[in-house]
PDB file of C-alpha atoms and ligand atoms in Angstrom:
ATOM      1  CA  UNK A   1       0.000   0.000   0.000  1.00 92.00           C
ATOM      2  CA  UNK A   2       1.136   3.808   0.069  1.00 95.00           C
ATOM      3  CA  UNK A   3       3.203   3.478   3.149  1.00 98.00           C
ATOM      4  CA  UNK A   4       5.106   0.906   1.343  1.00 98.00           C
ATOM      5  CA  UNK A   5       5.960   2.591  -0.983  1.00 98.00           C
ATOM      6  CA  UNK A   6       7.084   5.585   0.905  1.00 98.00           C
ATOM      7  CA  UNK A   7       9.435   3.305   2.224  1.00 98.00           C
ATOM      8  CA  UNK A   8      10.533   2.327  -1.220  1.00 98.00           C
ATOM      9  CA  UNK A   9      10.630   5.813  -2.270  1.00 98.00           C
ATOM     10  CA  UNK A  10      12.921   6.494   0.779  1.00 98.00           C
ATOM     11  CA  UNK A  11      14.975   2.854   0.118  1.00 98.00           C
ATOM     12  CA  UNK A  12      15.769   4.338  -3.474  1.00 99.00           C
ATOM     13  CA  UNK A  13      17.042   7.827  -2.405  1.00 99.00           C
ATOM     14  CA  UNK A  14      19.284   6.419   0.487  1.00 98.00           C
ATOM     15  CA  UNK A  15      20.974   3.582  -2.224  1.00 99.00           C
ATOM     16  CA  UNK A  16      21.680   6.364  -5.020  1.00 99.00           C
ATOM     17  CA  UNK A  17      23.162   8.414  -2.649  1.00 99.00           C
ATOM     18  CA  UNK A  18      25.442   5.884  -1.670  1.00 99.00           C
ATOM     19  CA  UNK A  19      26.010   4.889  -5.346  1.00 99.00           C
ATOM     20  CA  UNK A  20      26.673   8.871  -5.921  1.00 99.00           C
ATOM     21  CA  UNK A  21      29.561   8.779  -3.478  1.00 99.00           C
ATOM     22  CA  UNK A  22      31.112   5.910  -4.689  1.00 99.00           C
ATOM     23  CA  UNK A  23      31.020   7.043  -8.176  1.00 99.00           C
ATOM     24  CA  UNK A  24      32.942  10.357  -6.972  1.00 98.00           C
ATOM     25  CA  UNK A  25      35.792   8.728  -4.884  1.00 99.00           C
ATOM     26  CA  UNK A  26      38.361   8.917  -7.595  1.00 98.00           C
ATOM     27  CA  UNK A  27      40.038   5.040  -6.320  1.00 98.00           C
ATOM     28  CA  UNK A  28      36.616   3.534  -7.820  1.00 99.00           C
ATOM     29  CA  UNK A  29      36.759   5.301 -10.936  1.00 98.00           C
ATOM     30  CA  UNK A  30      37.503   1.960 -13.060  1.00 98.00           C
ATOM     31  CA  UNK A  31      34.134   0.594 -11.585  1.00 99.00           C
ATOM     32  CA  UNK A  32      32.137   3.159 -12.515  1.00 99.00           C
ATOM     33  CA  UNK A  33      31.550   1.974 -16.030  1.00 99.00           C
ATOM     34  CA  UNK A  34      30.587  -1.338 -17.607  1.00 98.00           C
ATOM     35  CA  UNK A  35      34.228  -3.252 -18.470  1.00 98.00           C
ATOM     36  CA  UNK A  36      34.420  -2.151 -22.256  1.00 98.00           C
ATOM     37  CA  UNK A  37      34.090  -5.651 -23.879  1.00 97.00           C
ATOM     38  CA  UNK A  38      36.065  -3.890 -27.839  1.00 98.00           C
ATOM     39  CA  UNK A  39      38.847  -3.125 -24.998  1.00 97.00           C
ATOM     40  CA  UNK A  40      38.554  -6.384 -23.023  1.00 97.00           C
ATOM     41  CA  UNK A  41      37.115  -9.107 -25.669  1.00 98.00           C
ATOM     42  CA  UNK A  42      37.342 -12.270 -23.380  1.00 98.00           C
ATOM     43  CA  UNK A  43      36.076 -10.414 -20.527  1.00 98.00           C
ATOM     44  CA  UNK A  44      32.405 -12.420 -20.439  1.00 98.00           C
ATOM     45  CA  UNK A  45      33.794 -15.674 -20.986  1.00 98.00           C
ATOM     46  CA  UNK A  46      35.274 -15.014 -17.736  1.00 98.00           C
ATOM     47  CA  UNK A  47      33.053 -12.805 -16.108  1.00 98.00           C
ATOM     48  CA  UNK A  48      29.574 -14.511 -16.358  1.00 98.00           C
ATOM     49  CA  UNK A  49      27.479 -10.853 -14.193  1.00 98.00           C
ATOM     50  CA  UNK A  50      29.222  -7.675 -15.320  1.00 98.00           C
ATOM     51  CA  UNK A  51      28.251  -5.276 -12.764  1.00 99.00           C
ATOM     52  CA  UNK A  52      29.160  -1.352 -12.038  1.00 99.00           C
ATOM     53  CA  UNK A  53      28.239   1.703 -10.697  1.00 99.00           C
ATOM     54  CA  UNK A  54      25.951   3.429 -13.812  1.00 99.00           C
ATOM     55  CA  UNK A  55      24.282   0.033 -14.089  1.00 99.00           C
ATOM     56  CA  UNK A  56      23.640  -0.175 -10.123  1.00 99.00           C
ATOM     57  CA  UNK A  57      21.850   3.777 -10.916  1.00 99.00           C
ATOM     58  CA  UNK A  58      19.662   2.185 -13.116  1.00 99.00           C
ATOM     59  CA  UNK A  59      18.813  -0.673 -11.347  1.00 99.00           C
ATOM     60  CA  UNK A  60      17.336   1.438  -8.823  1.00 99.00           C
ATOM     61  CA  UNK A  61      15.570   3.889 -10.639  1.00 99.00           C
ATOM     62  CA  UNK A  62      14.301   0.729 -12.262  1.00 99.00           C
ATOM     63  CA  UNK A  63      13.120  -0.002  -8.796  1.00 98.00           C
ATOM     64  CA  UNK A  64      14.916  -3.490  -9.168  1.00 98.00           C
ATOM     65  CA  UNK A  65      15.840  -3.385  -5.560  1.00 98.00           C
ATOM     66  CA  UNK A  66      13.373  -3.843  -2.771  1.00 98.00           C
ATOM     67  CA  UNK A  67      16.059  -4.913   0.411  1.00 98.00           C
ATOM     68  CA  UNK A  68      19.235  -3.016   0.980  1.00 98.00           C
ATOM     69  CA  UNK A  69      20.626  -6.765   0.618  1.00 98.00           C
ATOM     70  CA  UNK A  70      20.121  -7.231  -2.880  1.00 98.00           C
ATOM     71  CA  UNK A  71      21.654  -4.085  -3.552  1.00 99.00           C
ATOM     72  CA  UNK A  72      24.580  -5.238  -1.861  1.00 98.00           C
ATOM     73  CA  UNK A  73      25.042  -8.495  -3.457  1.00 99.00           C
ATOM     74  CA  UNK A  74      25.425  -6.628  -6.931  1.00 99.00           C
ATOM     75  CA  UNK A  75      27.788  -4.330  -5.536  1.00 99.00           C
ATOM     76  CA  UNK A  76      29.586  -7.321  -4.120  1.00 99.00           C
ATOM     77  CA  UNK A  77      29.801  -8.456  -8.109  1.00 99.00           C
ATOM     78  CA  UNK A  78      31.674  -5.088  -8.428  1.00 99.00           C
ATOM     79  CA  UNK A  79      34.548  -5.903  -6.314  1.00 99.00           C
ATOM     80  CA  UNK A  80      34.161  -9.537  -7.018  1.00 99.00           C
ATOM     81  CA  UNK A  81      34.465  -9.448 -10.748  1.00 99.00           C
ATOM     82  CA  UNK A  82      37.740  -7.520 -10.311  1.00 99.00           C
ATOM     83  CA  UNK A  83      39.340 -10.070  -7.764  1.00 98.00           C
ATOM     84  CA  UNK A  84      38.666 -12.956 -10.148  1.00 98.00           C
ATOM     85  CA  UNK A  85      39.582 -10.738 -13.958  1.00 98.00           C
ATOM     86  CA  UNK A  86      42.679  -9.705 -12.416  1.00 98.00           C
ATOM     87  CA  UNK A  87      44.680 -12.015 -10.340  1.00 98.00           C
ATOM     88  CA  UNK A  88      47.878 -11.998 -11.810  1.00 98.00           C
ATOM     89  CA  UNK A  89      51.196 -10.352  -9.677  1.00 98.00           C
ATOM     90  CA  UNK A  90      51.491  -7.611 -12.495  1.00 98.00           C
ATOM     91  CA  UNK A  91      51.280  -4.049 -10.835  1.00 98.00           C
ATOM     92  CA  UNK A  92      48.175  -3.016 -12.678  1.00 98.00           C
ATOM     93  CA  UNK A  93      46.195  -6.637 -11.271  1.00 98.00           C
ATOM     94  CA  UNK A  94      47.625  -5.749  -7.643  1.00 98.00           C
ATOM     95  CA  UNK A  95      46.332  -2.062  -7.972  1.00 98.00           C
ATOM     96  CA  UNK A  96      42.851  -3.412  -9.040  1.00 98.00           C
ATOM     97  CA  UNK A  97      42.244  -5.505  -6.688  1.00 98.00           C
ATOM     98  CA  UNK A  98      43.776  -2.871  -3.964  1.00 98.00           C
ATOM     99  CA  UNK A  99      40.592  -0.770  -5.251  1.00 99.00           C
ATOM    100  CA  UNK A 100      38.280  -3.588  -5.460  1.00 99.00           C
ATOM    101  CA  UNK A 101      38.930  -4.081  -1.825  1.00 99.00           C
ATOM    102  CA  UNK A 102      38.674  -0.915  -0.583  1.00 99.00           C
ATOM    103  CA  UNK A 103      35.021  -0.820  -2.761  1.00 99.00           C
ATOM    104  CA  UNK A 104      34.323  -3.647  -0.794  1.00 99.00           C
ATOM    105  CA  UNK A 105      35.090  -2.336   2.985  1.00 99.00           C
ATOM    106  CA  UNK A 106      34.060   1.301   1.779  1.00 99.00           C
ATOM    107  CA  UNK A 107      30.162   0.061   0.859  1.00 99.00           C
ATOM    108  CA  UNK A 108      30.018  -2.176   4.166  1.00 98.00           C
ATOM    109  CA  UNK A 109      31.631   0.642   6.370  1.00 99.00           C
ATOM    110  CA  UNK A 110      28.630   3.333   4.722  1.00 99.00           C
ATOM    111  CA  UNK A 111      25.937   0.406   5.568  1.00 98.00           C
ATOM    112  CA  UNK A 112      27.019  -0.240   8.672  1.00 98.00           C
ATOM    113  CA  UNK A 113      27.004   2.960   9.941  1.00 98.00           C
ATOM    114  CA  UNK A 114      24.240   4.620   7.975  1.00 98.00           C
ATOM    115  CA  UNK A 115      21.554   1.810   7.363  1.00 98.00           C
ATOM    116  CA  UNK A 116      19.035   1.435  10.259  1.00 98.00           C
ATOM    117  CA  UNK A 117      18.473  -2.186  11.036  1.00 98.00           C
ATOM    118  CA  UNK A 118      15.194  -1.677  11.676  1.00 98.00           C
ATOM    119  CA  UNK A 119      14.188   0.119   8.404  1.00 98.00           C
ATOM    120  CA  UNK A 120      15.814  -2.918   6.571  1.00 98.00           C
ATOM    121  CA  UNK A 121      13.454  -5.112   8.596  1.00 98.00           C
ATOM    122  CA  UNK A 122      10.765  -3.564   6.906  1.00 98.00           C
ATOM    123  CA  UNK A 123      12.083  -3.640   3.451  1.00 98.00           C
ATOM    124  CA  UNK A 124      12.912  -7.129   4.151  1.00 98.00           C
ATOM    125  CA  UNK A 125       8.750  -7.932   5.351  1.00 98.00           C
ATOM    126  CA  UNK A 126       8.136  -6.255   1.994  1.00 98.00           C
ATOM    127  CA  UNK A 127      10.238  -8.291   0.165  1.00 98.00           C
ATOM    128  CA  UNK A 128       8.753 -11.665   1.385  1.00 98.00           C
ATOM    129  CA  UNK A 129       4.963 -10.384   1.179  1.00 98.00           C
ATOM    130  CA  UNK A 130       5.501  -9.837  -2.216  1.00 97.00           C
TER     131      UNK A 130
HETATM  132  C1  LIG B 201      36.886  -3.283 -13.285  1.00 79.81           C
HETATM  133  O1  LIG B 201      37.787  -3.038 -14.348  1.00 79.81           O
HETATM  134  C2  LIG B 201      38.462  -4.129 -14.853  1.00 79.81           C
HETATM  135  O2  LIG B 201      38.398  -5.257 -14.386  1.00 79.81           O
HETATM  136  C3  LIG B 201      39.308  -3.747 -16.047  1.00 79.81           C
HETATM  137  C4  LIG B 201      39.754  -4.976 -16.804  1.00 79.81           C
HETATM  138  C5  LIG B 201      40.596  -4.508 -17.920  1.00 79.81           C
HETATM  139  C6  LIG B 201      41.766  -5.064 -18.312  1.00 79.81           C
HETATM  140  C7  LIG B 201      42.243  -4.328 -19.364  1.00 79.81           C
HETATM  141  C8  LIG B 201      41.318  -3.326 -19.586  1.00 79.81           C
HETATM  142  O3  LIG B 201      40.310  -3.432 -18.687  1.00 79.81           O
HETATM  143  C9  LIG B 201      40.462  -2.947 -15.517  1.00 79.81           C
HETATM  144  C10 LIG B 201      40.401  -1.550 -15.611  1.00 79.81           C
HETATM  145  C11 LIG B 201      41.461  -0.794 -15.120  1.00 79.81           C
HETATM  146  N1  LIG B 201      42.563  -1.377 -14.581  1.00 79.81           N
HETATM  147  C12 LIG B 201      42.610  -2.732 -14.468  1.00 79.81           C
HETATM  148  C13 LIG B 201      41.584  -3.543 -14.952  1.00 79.81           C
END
């Protein structure tokens, strides 16, 4: 009903927000784009769910997410992706993954100490009457 909704509404402003921020912090800026496939041609025969930071934007204005938790397990494909493309010793695979990491403890750091557990609850009852 309306009041779900509201909480939707108010779901939807807190995760682009966060998605804002990330796409500003100049560390994530190789995540903020879809991996070009001309530039990278084997990159889906490795990588089976390409996910970044535009496409998480329109996921949610696409109202695609209905629990903070979904939204974190494609931002977990972010970081994860990058772990498993590059894992070579090179210095460009190490400084990847350096960011891909700190992607990783920057989103959980943000939810921990910005998401109310009680307003995820509610999302959450949403989610499973639906
Ligand atoms: C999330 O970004 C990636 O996984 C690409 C893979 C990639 C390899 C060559 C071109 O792009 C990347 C971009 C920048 N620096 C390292 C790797």
């Amino acid at each position: 009903e309306e009041q779900e909704e509201d909480v939707l509404r108010e779901l939807r402003l807190f995760l682009r927000n966060v998605t804002e921020r990330l796409a500003l912090d100049r560390r994530f800026k190789a995540f903020t784009k879809p991996v070009d496939i001309e530039e990278v041609p084997d990159y889906l025969m490795v990588i089976r769910k390409p996910m970044d930071l535009s496409t998480l934007l329109t996921n949610i204005d696409q109202h695609k997410y209905v629990t903070v938790r979904e939204f974190m397990s494609d931002t977990d494909l972010i970081w994860q992706n990058a772990l498993e493309y590059n894992p070579d010793s090179d210095p460009m695979d190490r400084h990847i993954r350096h960011r891909a990491c700190a992607l990783k403890d920057t989103v959980r750091a943000i939810i921990r100490d910005e998401l109310d557990e009680d307003f995820e609850r509610v999302c959450e009852e949403i989610r499973e009457s639906r």
